[in-house]
Amino acid sequence: MNEQNDDQPIALEERQQEPDQTRPEFSLPPTDRGKDAWLVLFGTFVIDAFVWGFPFTSGVFQEFYASEFADDNASSGVAMIGTVALGVLYLGSPVCLFMLRQWPRHRRKCIMVGFLITAVALVAASFATRVWQLVLTQGFLYAVGACMMSYPTMLFLDEWFTHRKGLAFGLAWASTGCSGVAFPLLISWSLTHFSFRITLRMWVIASMVVLGPVLRFMKPRVPSSTGSARPSNMPDIRFVVCRPFFPLQLCSILESLGYFLPGLYLPLYARSLGFSNEIATASVVLLNSGAFFGSMVTGFLVDRWDVTSVMLFSTVGATLSVIFLWGFSGLATVLCLFSWLYGFFAGSFSSTWPGVMRETTQKHHSAEPGLVYAFLVAGRGVGGVVSGPLSEALLKAPPLTRTFSYGYGKLLPHAAIASGDDIPSNEWTPPLAWVTWPDLTKKQRITHSLIFTTLSSDH
């Protein structure tokens, strides 16, 4: 009996140790290193390059659509294509990420379905005969599929990187700058040699060839069978109106008020000063090139510095480049230098978001990184939408109209400051304003430049 009693505990101990022996089979792969983590980062880079790069080429399509649909009131409708696409991409983030939170097991399938939707949307757009059909397909439907492709990749990236999260997100967002350098040139060449219909179909084929193999790399770090059960409770979003998220979100929105328009108006500004089309195109290419390198540097810094310090670094650099390079320059070399520096500092501001996510989740333990990211993206979209009307409001403000005399049109948020000799002739009326200060001293000009830049762009 004693022998049996002695044997029984041994058997129990052996049975209790059996799960420990099988536990390595379910061990999770390491974060911040390893083949799988870097493949997920590479896949995110490539997917975001295609997903976000294409809507940012809307300005290239605009000229060709305006001539193709000249009898369909194209001037106003064509501009809506890119606006609708980017608006849905930005403002749809909370809805998309909330659904991904509720059904985490379907995140990978969501990328596949989104890829099919974008392909169908662009193929349908290639058969469009009216502008509203392009707005519906290339604008809205494409953006819906793009949301389903882009946001699951960010959730995967958040799982695979912890200590190097800022660097990982910075590299991922640098893809937009990379695609912003190459895609406008490629699409412009294709539109010149082929029709827009052939260009859209070629884009779909190229996307399938490039993205098809990359989609295999996208997978969660925690398998769905062990850690991705559907949450039973609603998310806690009280962090939205509390510190530190609220003031940091406000900074992000203010920055976005002035970020988008310089990239849109730089070619027109360059041509208005008499520069060639090559210089006008180079200004946009350099802007995106600067954003590519700036996103990597900012992502690297946000892992090591306080997020507010990195935001200040980005803001001061962007503001100084506007005041001392764009505002007082009429040389092509200085304009190109401004384009690169502005892209480096202002274009990399979104790479500070991992720091915002870190600060928010540390302060509010119930806050989920995916939803923090969703509200940051939506806030940037709000800033982009509001920036246009705000620029007109600044121009029409009574204190400003009594102080300055304006040359033309609308005021670009980062005001292009020029002397009277720099104003182009009346043969062409650009959609931005040149501000003349015949009666102001140099000190007054610099002071008003600071006011304009602070109100319109940075916090």
GROMACS .gro file of C-alpha atoms in nm:
model
  459
    1MET     CA    1   0.000   0.000   0.000
    2ASN     CA    2   0.279   0.232   0.086
    3GLU     CA    3   0.445   0.162  -0.245
    4GLN     CA    4   0.123   0.237  -0.430
    5ASN     CA    5   0.077   0.562  -0.234
    6ASP     CA    6   0.434   0.656  -0.313
    7ASP     CA    7   0.380   0.588  -0.681
    8GLN     CA    8   0.061   0.789  -0.705
    9PRO     CA    9   0.214   1.131  -0.634
   10ILE     CA   10   0.485   1.058  -0.886
   11ALA     CA   11   0.223   0.985  -1.150
   12LEU     CA   12   0.038   1.304  -1.063
   13GLU     CA   13   0.358   1.507  -1.087
   14GLU     CA   14   0.430   1.353  -1.423
   15ARG     CA   15   0.082   1.439  -1.547
   16GLN     CA   16   0.119   1.794  -1.415
   17GLN     CA   17   0.447   1.832  -1.600
   18GLU     CA   18   0.308   1.710  -1.928
   19PRO     CA   19   0.159   2.049  -2.024
   20ASP     CA   20   0.493   2.215  -1.951
   21GLN     CA   21   0.663   1.973  -2.186
   22THR     CA   22   0.424   2.062  -2.465
   23ARG     CA   23   0.423   2.434  -2.391
   24PRO     CA   24   0.714   2.522  -2.624
   25GLU     CA   25   0.495   2.399  -2.909
   26PHE     CA   26   0.265   2.697  -2.847
   27SER     CA   27   0.534   2.955  -2.766
   28LEU     CA   28   0.494   3.284  -2.949
   29PRO     CA   29   0.760   3.411  -3.189
   30PRO     CA   30   0.979   3.694  -3.060
   31THR     CA   31   0.890   4.059  -3.111
   32ASP     CA   32   1.112   4.320  -3.276
   33ARG     CA   33   1.326   4.058  -3.447
   34GLY     CA   34   1.307   3.739  -3.644
   35LYS     CA   35   1.207   3.657  -4.000
   36ASP     CA   36   0.832   3.677  -3.944
   37ALA     CA   37   0.841   4.022  -3.784
   38TRP     CA   38   1.047   4.173  -4.064
   39LEU     CA   39   0.833   4.005  -4.332
   40VAL     CA   40   0.522   4.159  -4.177
   41LEU     CA   41   0.695   4.499  -4.183
   42PHE     CA   42   0.798   4.450  -4.546
   43GLY     CA   43   0.446   4.345  -4.640
   44THR     CA   44   0.298   4.647  -4.464
   45PHE     CA   45   0.542   4.876  -4.647
   46VAL     CA   46   0.448   4.740  -4.989
   47ILE     CA   47   0.073   4.727  -4.924
   48ASP     CA   48   0.061   5.083  -4.790
   49ALA     CA   49   0.272   5.206  -5.081
   50PHE     CA   50   0.005   5.086  -5.325
   51VAL     CA   51  -0.300   5.158  -5.108
   52TRP     CA   52  -0.208   5.516  -5.011
   53GLY     CA   53   0.015   5.599  -5.306
   54PHE     CA   54  -0.259   5.567  -5.565
   55PRO     CA   55  -0.503   5.827  -5.419
   56PHE     CA   56  -0.216   6.075  -5.387
   57THR     CA   57  -0.173   6.057  -5.767
   58SER     CA   58  -0.523   6.200  -5.822
   59GLY     CA   59  -0.369   6.528  -5.929
   60VAL     CA   60  -0.200   6.347  -6.218
   61PHE     CA   61  -0.531   6.199  -6.333
   62GLN     CA   62  -0.714   6.528  -6.291
   63GLU     CA   63  -0.575   6.699  -6.601
   64PHE     CA   64  -0.646   6.399  -6.823
   65TYR     CA   65  -0.997   6.348  -6.687
   66ALA     CA   66  -1.076   6.716  -6.737
   67SER     CA   67  -1.003   6.685  -7.110
   68GLU     CA   68  -1.163   6.341  -7.147
   69PHE     CA   69  -1.489   6.449  -6.984
   70ALA     CA   70  -1.487   6.813  -7.093
   71ASP     CA   71  -1.861   6.811  -7.171
   72ASP     CA   72  -1.959   6.663  -6.832
   73ASN     CA   73  -1.883   6.958  -6.600
   74ALA     CA   74  -1.554   6.786  -6.525
   75SER     CA   75  -1.380   7.078  -6.359
   76SER     CA   76  -1.565   7.036  -6.030
   77GLY     CA   77  -1.643   6.664  -6.042
   78VAL     CA   78  -1.294   6.541  -6.123
   79ALA     CA   79  -1.148   6.710  -5.816
   80MET     CA   80  -1.389   6.509  -5.600
   81ILE     CA   81  -1.229   6.176  -5.696
   82GLY     CA   82  -0.916   6.221  -5.488
   83THR     CA   83  -1.103   6.409  -5.215
   84VAL     CA   84  -1.358   6.129  -5.171
   85ALA     CA   85  -1.088   5.859  -5.177
   86LEU     CA   86  -0.868   6.023  -4.914
   87GLY     CA   87  -1.169   6.129  -4.707
   88VAL     CA   88  -1.300   5.773  -4.683
   89LEU     CA   89  -0.951   5.638  -4.616
   90TYR     CA   90  -0.892   5.876  -4.327
   91LEU     CA   91  -1.238   5.919  -4.177
   92GLY     CA   92  -1.332   5.553  -4.219
   93SER     CA   93  -1.055   5.438  -3.986
   94PRO     CA   94  -1.260   5.428  -3.661
   95VAL     CA   95  -1.535   5.221  -3.824
   96CYS     CA   96  -1.293   4.981  -3.992
   97LEU     CA   97  -1.073   4.930  -3.686
   98PHE     CA   98  -1.375   4.886  -3.459
   99MET     CA   99  -1.501   4.605  -3.684
  100LEU     CA  100  -1.156   4.447  -3.690
  101ARG     CA  101  -1.158   4.460  -3.310
  102GLN     CA  102  -1.492   4.282  -3.294
  103TRP     CA  103  -1.393   4.011  -3.542
  104PRO     CA  104  -1.015   3.969  -3.501
  105ARG     CA  105  -1.006   3.624  -3.662
  106HIS     CA  106  -1.101   3.774  -3.996
  107ARG     CA  107  -0.824   4.035  -4.018
  108ARG     CA  108  -0.623   3.843  -4.274
  109LYS     CA  109  -0.934   3.766  -4.479
  110CYS     CA  110  -1.020   4.134  -4.464
  111ILE     CA  111  -0.698   4.217  -4.649
  112MET     CA  112  -0.780   3.967  -4.923
  113VAL     CA  113  -1.137   4.095  -4.965
  114GLY     CA  114  -1.016   4.455  -4.967
  115PHE     CA  115  -0.765   4.370  -5.239
  116LEU     CA  116  -1.042   4.225  -5.457
  117ILE     CA  117  -1.263   4.531  -5.398
  118THR     CA  118  -0.988   4.774  -5.505
  119ALA     CA  119  -0.921   4.567  -5.818
  120VAL     CA  120  -1.291   4.558  -5.911
  121ALA     CA  121  -1.326   4.931  -5.841
  122LEU     CA  122  -1.041   5.032  -6.073
  123VAL     CA  123  -1.149   4.794  -6.350
  124ALA     CA  124  -1.500   4.939  -6.325
  125ALA     CA  125  -1.352   5.291  -6.334
  126SER     CA  126  -1.175   5.206  -6.661
  127PHE     CA  127  -1.519   5.162  -6.824
  128ALA     CA  128  -1.659   5.489  -6.687
  129THR     CA  129  -1.826   5.729  -6.927
  130ARG     CA  130  -1.933   5.996  -6.676
  131VAL     CA  131  -1.749   6.176  -6.399
  132TRP     CA  132  -1.989   6.060  -6.126
  133GLN     CA  133  -1.901   5.701  -6.214
  134LEU     CA  134  -1.534   5.775  -6.149
  135VAL     CA  135  -1.620   5.935  -5.815
  136LEU     CA  136  -1.819   5.624  -5.720
  137THR     CA  137  -1.558   5.367  -5.833
  138GLN     CA  138  -1.211   5.521  -5.825
  139GLY     CA  139  -1.311   5.745  -5.535
  140PHE     CA  140  -1.551   5.576  -5.294
  141LEU     CA  141  -1.538   5.203  -5.377
  142TYR     CA  142  -1.160   5.199  -5.408
  143ALA     CA  143  -1.125   5.369  -5.069
  144VAL     CA  144  -1.352   5.112  -4.902
  145GLY     CA  145  -1.129   4.831  -5.025
  146ALA     CA  146  -0.818   5.028  -4.936
  147CYS     CA  147  -0.940   5.065  -4.576
  148MET     CA  148  -0.988   4.690  -4.555
  149MET     CA  149  -0.634   4.637  -4.683
  150SER     CA  150  -0.441   4.898  -4.488
  151TYR     CA  151  -0.573   4.895  -4.131
  152PRO     CA  152  -0.534   4.520  -4.058
  153THR     CA  153  -0.166   4.552  -4.150
  154MET     CA  154  -0.121   4.819  -3.881
  155LEU     CA  155  -0.277   4.591  -3.621
  156PHE     CA  156  -0.039   4.311  -3.721
  157LEU     CA  157   0.253   4.553  -3.703
  158ASP     CA  158   0.147   4.660  -3.354
  159GLU     CA  159   0.159   4.295  -3.242
  160TRP     CA  160   0.500   4.217  -3.392
  161PHE     CA  161   0.687   4.525  -3.267
  162THR     CA  162   0.702   4.657  -2.909
  163HIS     CA  163   1.036   4.825  -2.829
  164ARG     CA  164   1.091   4.925  -3.193
  165LYS     CA  165   0.732   5.021  -3.262
  166GLY     CA  166   0.814   5.377  -3.363
  167LEU     CA  167   1.078   5.265  -3.610
  168ALA     CA  168   0.847   5.000  -3.754
  169PHE     CA  169   0.556   5.241  -3.803
  170GLY     CA  170   0.793   5.506  -3.939
  171LEU     CA  171   0.924   5.264  -4.201
  172ALA     CA  172   0.569   5.160  -4.290
  173TRP     CA  173   0.453   5.520  -4.333
  174ALA     CA  174   0.766   5.602  -4.531
  175SER     CA  175   0.612   5.389  -4.805
  176THR     CA  176   0.380   5.678  -4.892
  177GLY     CA  177   0.678   5.903  -4.957
  178CYS     CA  178   0.844   5.631  -5.162
  179SER     CA  179   0.536   5.576  -5.376
  180GLY     CA  180   0.489   5.952  -5.401
  181VAL     CA  181   0.825   5.972  -5.578
  182ALA     CA  182   0.772   5.690  -5.827
  183PHE     CA  183   0.399   5.659  -5.893
  184PRO     CA  184   0.327   6.011  -6.028
  185LEU     CA  185   0.607   5.974  -6.281
  186LEU     CA  186   0.495   5.626  -6.390
  187ILE     CA  187   0.127   5.717  -6.414
  188SER     CA  188   0.202   6.042  -6.596
  189TRP     CA  189   0.409   5.849  -6.850
  190SER     CA  190   0.135   5.590  -6.895
  191LEU     CA  191  -0.138   5.851  -6.937
  192THR     CA  192   0.074   6.028  -7.196
  193HIS     CA  193   0.132   5.713  -7.403
  194PHE     CA  194  -0.196   5.532  -7.336
  195SER     CA  195  -0.551   5.618  -7.236
  196PHE     CA  196  -0.663   5.641  -6.875
  197ARG     CA  197  -0.860   5.320  -6.928
  198ILE     CA  198  -0.548   5.123  -7.019
  199THR     CA  199  -0.357   5.289  -6.734
  200LEU     CA  200  -0.611   5.179  -6.473
  201ARG     CA  201  -0.614   4.822  -6.602
  202MET     CA  202  -0.235   4.810  -6.608
  203TRP     CA  203  -0.234   4.934  -6.248
  204VAL     CA  204  -0.463   4.649  -6.144
  205ILE     CA  205  -0.238   4.394  -6.314
  206ALA     CA  206   0.075   4.541  -6.155
  207SER     CA  207  -0.095   4.539  -5.813
  208MET     CA  208  -0.182   4.171  -5.850
  209VAL     CA  209   0.173   4.082  -5.952
  210VAL     CA  210   0.336   4.275  -5.667
  211LEU     CA  211   0.083   4.237  -5.386
  212GLY     CA  212  -0.015   3.878  -5.452
  213PRO     CA  213   0.301   3.723  -5.303
  214VAL     CA  214   0.325   3.989  -5.030
  215LEU     CA  215  -0.018   3.907  -4.888
  216ARG     CA  216   0.118   3.572  -4.773
  217PHE     CA  217   0.348   3.749  -4.525
  218MET     CA  218   0.064   3.919  -4.339
  219LYS     CA  219  -0.033   3.721  -4.030
  220PRO     CA  220  -0.096   3.788  -3.661
  221ARG     CA  221   0.165   3.711  -3.402
  222VAL     CA  222  -0.098   3.556  -3.174
  223PRO     CA  223  -0.280   3.271  -3.358
  224SER     CA  224  -0.654   3.321  -3.382
  225SER     CA  225  -0.723   2.986  -3.214
  226THR     CA  226  -0.540   3.091  -2.895
  227GLY     CA  227  -0.567   3.465  -2.857
  228SER     CA  228  -0.812   3.633  -3.094
  229ALA     CA  229  -1.152   3.556  -2.952
  230ARG     CA  230  -1.420   3.817  -3.014
  231PRO     CA  231  -1.431   4.074  -2.731
  232SER     CA  232  -1.743   4.049  -2.521
  233ASN     CA  233  -1.748   4.415  -2.413
  234MET     CA  234  -1.762   4.748  -2.594
  235PRO     CA  235  -1.435   4.940  -2.619
  236ASP     CA  236  -1.351   5.213  -2.372
  237ILE     CA  237  -1.300   5.538  -2.564
  238ARG     CA  238  -1.296   5.776  -2.270
  239PHE     CA  239  -0.930   5.841  -2.346
  240VAL     CA  240  -1.041   6.057  -2.641
  241VAL     CA  241  -1.133   6.350  -2.414
  242CYS     CA  242  -0.862   6.301  -2.153
  243ARG     CA  243  -0.494   6.370  -2.124
  244PRO     CA  244  -0.253   6.291  -2.276
  245PHE     CA  245  -0.448   6.193  -2.591
  246PHE     CA  246  -0.665   6.501  -2.633
  247PRO     CA  247  -0.389   6.767  -2.645
  248LEU     CA  248  -0.170   6.546  -2.862
  249GLN     CA  249  -0.461   6.480  -3.098
  250LEU     CA  250  -0.524   6.853  -3.116
  251CYS     CA  251  -0.161   6.906  -3.218
  252SER     CA  252  -0.197   6.643  -3.490
  253ILE     CA  253  -0.514   6.806  -3.628
  254LEU     CA  254  -0.354   7.151  -3.630
  255GLU     CA  255  -0.051   7.015  -3.814
  256SER     CA  256  -0.270   6.852  -4.076
  257LEU     CA  257  -0.448   7.184  -4.143
  258GLY     CA  258  -0.145   7.302  -4.335
  259TYR     CA  259   0.025   6.984  -4.448
  260PHE     CA  260  -0.179   6.875  -4.750
  261LEU     CA  261  -0.216   7.194  -4.952
  262PRO     CA  262   0.151   7.278  -5.016
  263GLY     CA  263   0.197   6.944  -5.191
  264LEU     CA  264  -0.105   7.019  -5.410
  265TYR     CA  265  -0.011   7.377  -5.496
  266LEU     CA  266   0.365   7.351  -5.524
  267PRO     CA  267   0.360   7.275  -5.902
  268LEU     CA  268   0.126   7.569  -5.966
  269TYR     CA  269   0.342   7.796  -5.752
  270ALA     CA  270   0.654   7.688  -5.940
  271ARG     CA  271   0.495   7.751  -6.281
  272SER     CA  272   0.365   8.091  -6.169
  273LEU     CA  273   0.723   8.197  -6.102
  274GLY     CA  274   0.821   8.096  -6.455
  275PHE     CA  275   0.991   7.766  -6.373
  276SER     CA  276   0.977   7.476  -6.616
  277ASN     CA  277   0.745   7.176  -6.585
  278GLU     CA  278   1.048   6.970  -6.480
  279ILE     CA  279   1.106   7.196  -6.180
  280ALA     CA  280   0.735   7.184  -6.093
  281THR     CA  281   0.739   6.803  -6.099
  282ALA     CA  282   1.068   6.791  -5.910
  283SER     CA  283   0.918   6.995  -5.627
  284VAL     CA  284   0.656   6.724  -5.561
  285VAL     CA  285   0.909   6.443  -5.601
  286LEU     CA  286   1.143   6.611  -5.352
  287LEU     CA  287   0.854   6.670  -5.110
  288ASN     CA  288   0.774   6.297  -5.107
  289SER     CA  289   1.141   6.205  -5.095
  290GLY     CA  290   1.186   6.417  -4.785
  291ALA     CA  291   0.879   6.254  -4.626
  292PHE     CA  292   1.033   5.911  -4.691
  293PHE     CA  293   1.353   5.986  -4.502
  294GLY     CA  294   1.180   6.201  -4.241
  295SER     CA  295   0.938   5.922  -4.148
  296MET     CA  296   1.224   5.684  -4.077
  297VAL     CA  297   1.415   5.940  -3.869
  298THR     CA  298   1.107   6.048  -3.674
  299GLY     CA  299   1.011   5.685  -3.607
  300PHE     CA  300   1.361   5.619  -3.478
  301LEU     CA  301   1.348   5.924  -3.249
  302VAL     CA  302   1.003   5.855  -3.105
  303ASP     CA  303   1.130   5.525  -2.963
  304ARG     CA  304   1.397   5.716  -2.769
  305TRP     CA  305   1.258   6.064  -2.701
  306ASP     CA  306   0.942   6.191  -2.540
  307VAL     CA  307   0.668   6.222  -2.802
  308THR     CA  308   0.617   6.594  -2.738
  309SER     CA  309   0.987   6.657  -2.805
  310VAL     CA  310   0.964   6.478  -3.139
  311MET     CA  311   0.648   6.673  -3.229
  312LEU     CA  312   0.830   6.995  -3.149
  313PHE     CA  313   1.124   6.883  -3.365
  314SER     CA  314   0.890   6.823  -3.659
  315THR     CA  315   0.690   7.141  -3.608
  316VAL     CA  316   0.982   7.380  -3.570
  317GLY     CA  317   1.159   7.235  -3.873
  318ALA     CA  318   0.848   7.266  -4.092
  319THR     CA  319   0.770   7.618  -3.973
  320LEU     CA  320   1.123   7.749  -4.025
  321SER     CA  321   1.139   7.599  -4.375
  322VAL     CA  322   0.818   7.782  -4.468
  323ILE     CA  323   0.927   8.117  -4.327
  324PHE     CA  324   1.287   8.132  -4.444
  325LEU     CA  325   1.286   7.921  -4.763
  326TRP     CA  326   0.946   7.925  -4.929
  327GLY     CA  327   0.826   8.267  -4.823
  328PHE     CA  328   1.130   8.469  -4.929
  329SER     CA  329   1.262   8.274  -5.226
  330GLY     CA  330   1.229   8.307  -5.601
  331LEU     CA  331   1.506   8.068  -5.707
  332ALA     CA  332   1.447   7.714  -5.829
  333THR     CA  333   1.722   7.573  -5.609
  334VAL     CA  334   1.576   7.730  -5.297
  335LEU     CA  335   1.225   7.608  -5.386
  336CYS     CA  336   1.356   7.254  -5.432
  337LEU     CA  337   1.542   7.276  -5.101
  338PHE     CA  338   1.223   7.392  -4.931
  339SER     CA  339   1.027   7.104  -5.087
  340TRP     CA  340   1.264   6.844  -4.948
  341LEU     CA  341   1.295   7.000  -4.601
  342TYR     CA  342   0.922   7.058  -4.570
  343GLY     CA  343   0.856   6.696  -4.667
  344PHE     CA  344   1.120   6.578  -4.420
  345PHE     CA  345   0.973   6.764  -4.123
  346ALA     CA  346   0.600   6.807  -4.195
  347GLY     CA  347   0.556   6.486  -4.393
  348SER     CA  348   0.692   6.276  -4.108
  349PHE     CA  349   0.460   6.409  -3.837
  350SER     CA  350   0.239   6.098  -3.845
  351SER     CA  351   0.541   5.892  -3.743
  352THR     CA  352   0.500   6.042  -3.396
  353TRP     CA  353   0.175   5.849  -3.349
  354PRO     CA  354   0.337   5.539  -3.197
  355GLY     CA  355   0.453   5.771  -2.917
  356VAL     CA  356   0.097   5.898  -2.873
  357MET     CA  357  -0.027   5.538  -2.863
  358ARG     CA  358   0.236   5.451  -2.603
  359GLU     CA  359   0.162   5.750  -2.380
  360THR     CA  360  -0.214   5.696  -2.401
  361THR     CA  361  -0.214   5.324  -2.326
  362GLN     CA  362   0.025   5.374  -2.034
  363LYS     CA  363  -0.201   5.637  -1.881
  364HIS     CA  364  -0.530   5.463  -1.965
  365HIS     CA  365  -0.482   5.088  -1.939
  366SER     CA  366  -0.824   5.018  -2.093
  367ALA     CA  367  -0.733   5.211  -2.410
  368GLU     CA  368  -0.658   4.986  -2.704
  369PRO     CA  369  -0.371   5.081  -2.939
  370GLY     CA  370  -0.579   5.006  -3.249
  371LEU     CA  371  -0.852   5.249  -3.151
  372VAL     CA  372  -0.600   5.515  -3.048
  373TYR     CA  373  -0.449   5.484  -3.394
  374ALA     CA  374  -0.796   5.500  -3.553
  375PHE     CA  375  -0.882   5.832  -3.390
  376LEU     CA  376  -0.542   5.977  -3.483
  377VAL     CA  377  -0.595   5.888  -3.849
  378ALA     CA  378  -0.948   6.030  -3.843
  379GLY     CA  379  -0.820   6.350  -3.685
  380ARG     CA  380  -0.570   6.393  -3.964
  381GLY     CA  381  -0.852   6.348  -4.213
  382VAL     CA  382  -1.058   6.616  -4.039
  383GLY     CA  383  -0.764   6.855  -4.061
  384GLY     CA  384  -0.723   6.787  -4.430
  385VAL     CA  385  -1.091   6.851  -4.500
  386VAL     CA  386  -1.107   7.171  -4.295
  387SER     CA  387  -0.784   7.320  -4.431
  388GLY     CA  388  -0.939   7.443  -4.757
  389PRO     CA  389  -1.229   7.644  -4.606
  390LEU     CA  390  -1.001   7.768  -4.328
  391SER     CA  391  -0.759   7.917  -4.580
  392GLU     CA  392  -1.042   8.118  -4.736
  393ALA     CA  393  -1.162   8.232  -4.394
  394LEU     CA  394  -0.813   8.355  -4.306
  395LEU     CA  395  -0.796   8.550  -4.629
  396LYS     CA  396  -1.133   8.720  -4.571
  397ALA     CA  397  -1.072   8.800  -4.203
  398PRO     CA  398  -1.130   9.178  -4.152
  399PRO     CA  399  -0.806   9.239  -3.956
  400LEU     CA  400  -0.608   9.089  -4.242
  401THR     CA  401  -0.792   9.264  -4.523
  402ARG     CA  402  -0.729   9.598  -4.356
  403THR     CA  403  -0.359   9.527  -4.317
  404PHE     CA  404  -0.258   9.369  -4.648
  405SER     CA  405  -0.335   9.399  -5.014
  406TYR     CA  406  -0.373   9.064  -5.190
  407GLY     CA  407  -0.285   8.966  -5.539
  408TYR     CA  408  -0.501   8.670  -5.635
  409GLY     CA  409  -0.750   8.405  -5.537
  410LYS     CA  410  -0.727   8.201  -5.219
  411LEU     CA  411  -0.471   8.198  -4.944
  412LEU     CA  412  -0.264   7.887  -4.910
  413PRO     CA  413  -0.234   7.799  -4.539
  414HIS     CA  414   0.145   7.811  -4.551
  415ALA     CA  415   0.128   8.157  -4.708
  416ALA     CA  416   0.351   8.211  -5.008
  417ILE     CA  417   0.509   8.544  -4.918
  418ALA     CA  418   0.640   8.744  -5.208
  419SER     CA  419   0.740   9.099  -5.284
  420GLY     CA  420   0.557   9.309  -5.540
  421ASP     CA  421   0.816   9.223  -5.805
  422ASP     CA  422   0.748   8.850  -5.758
  423ILE     CA  423   0.377   8.865  -5.848
  424PRO     CA  424   0.308   8.708  -6.187
  425SER     CA  425   0.122   8.884  -6.463
  426ASN     CA  426  -0.257   8.895  -6.494
  427GLU     CA  427  -0.249   8.650  -6.785
  428TRP     CA  428  -0.278   8.360  -6.539
  429THR     CA  429  -0.463   8.360  -6.208
  430PRO     CA  430  -0.332   8.094  -5.971
  431PRO     CA  431  -0.542   7.950  -5.688
  432LEU     CA  432  -0.329   8.101  -5.415
  433ALA     CA  433  -0.248   8.447  -5.291
  434TRP     CA  434   0.068   8.648  -5.311
  435VAL     CA  435   0.080   8.893  -5.021
  436THR     CA  436   0.235   9.233  -5.078
  437TRP     CA  437   0.354   9.451  -4.794
  438PRO     CA  438   0.458   9.781  -4.945
  439ASP     CA  439   0.427   9.975  -4.619
  440LEU     CA  440   0.557   9.724  -4.365
  441THR     CA  441   0.902   9.704  -4.214
  442LYS     CA  442   1.110   9.386  -4.225
  443LYS     CA  443   1.031   9.316  -3.859
  444GLN     CA  444   0.658   9.350  -3.925
  445ARG     CA  445   0.680   9.114  -4.222
  446ILE     CA  446   0.853   8.846  -4.017
  447THR     CA  447   0.599   8.888  -3.735
  448HIS     CA  448   0.303   8.847  -3.970
  449SER     CA  449   0.473   8.549  -4.135
  450LEU     CA  450   0.494   8.378  -3.797
  451ILE     CA  451   0.128   8.452  -3.726
  452PHE     CA  452   0.018   8.309  -4.061
  453THR     CA  453   0.228   7.998  -4.026
  454THR     CA  454   0.119   7.933  -3.667
  455LEU     CA  455  -0.252   7.977  -3.742
  456SER     CA  456  -0.252   7.769  -4.056
  457SER     CA  457  -0.012   7.487  -4.000
  458ASP     CA  458   0.162   7.399  -3.683
  459HIS     CA  459   0.085   7.408  -3.314
   0.00000   0.00000   0.00000
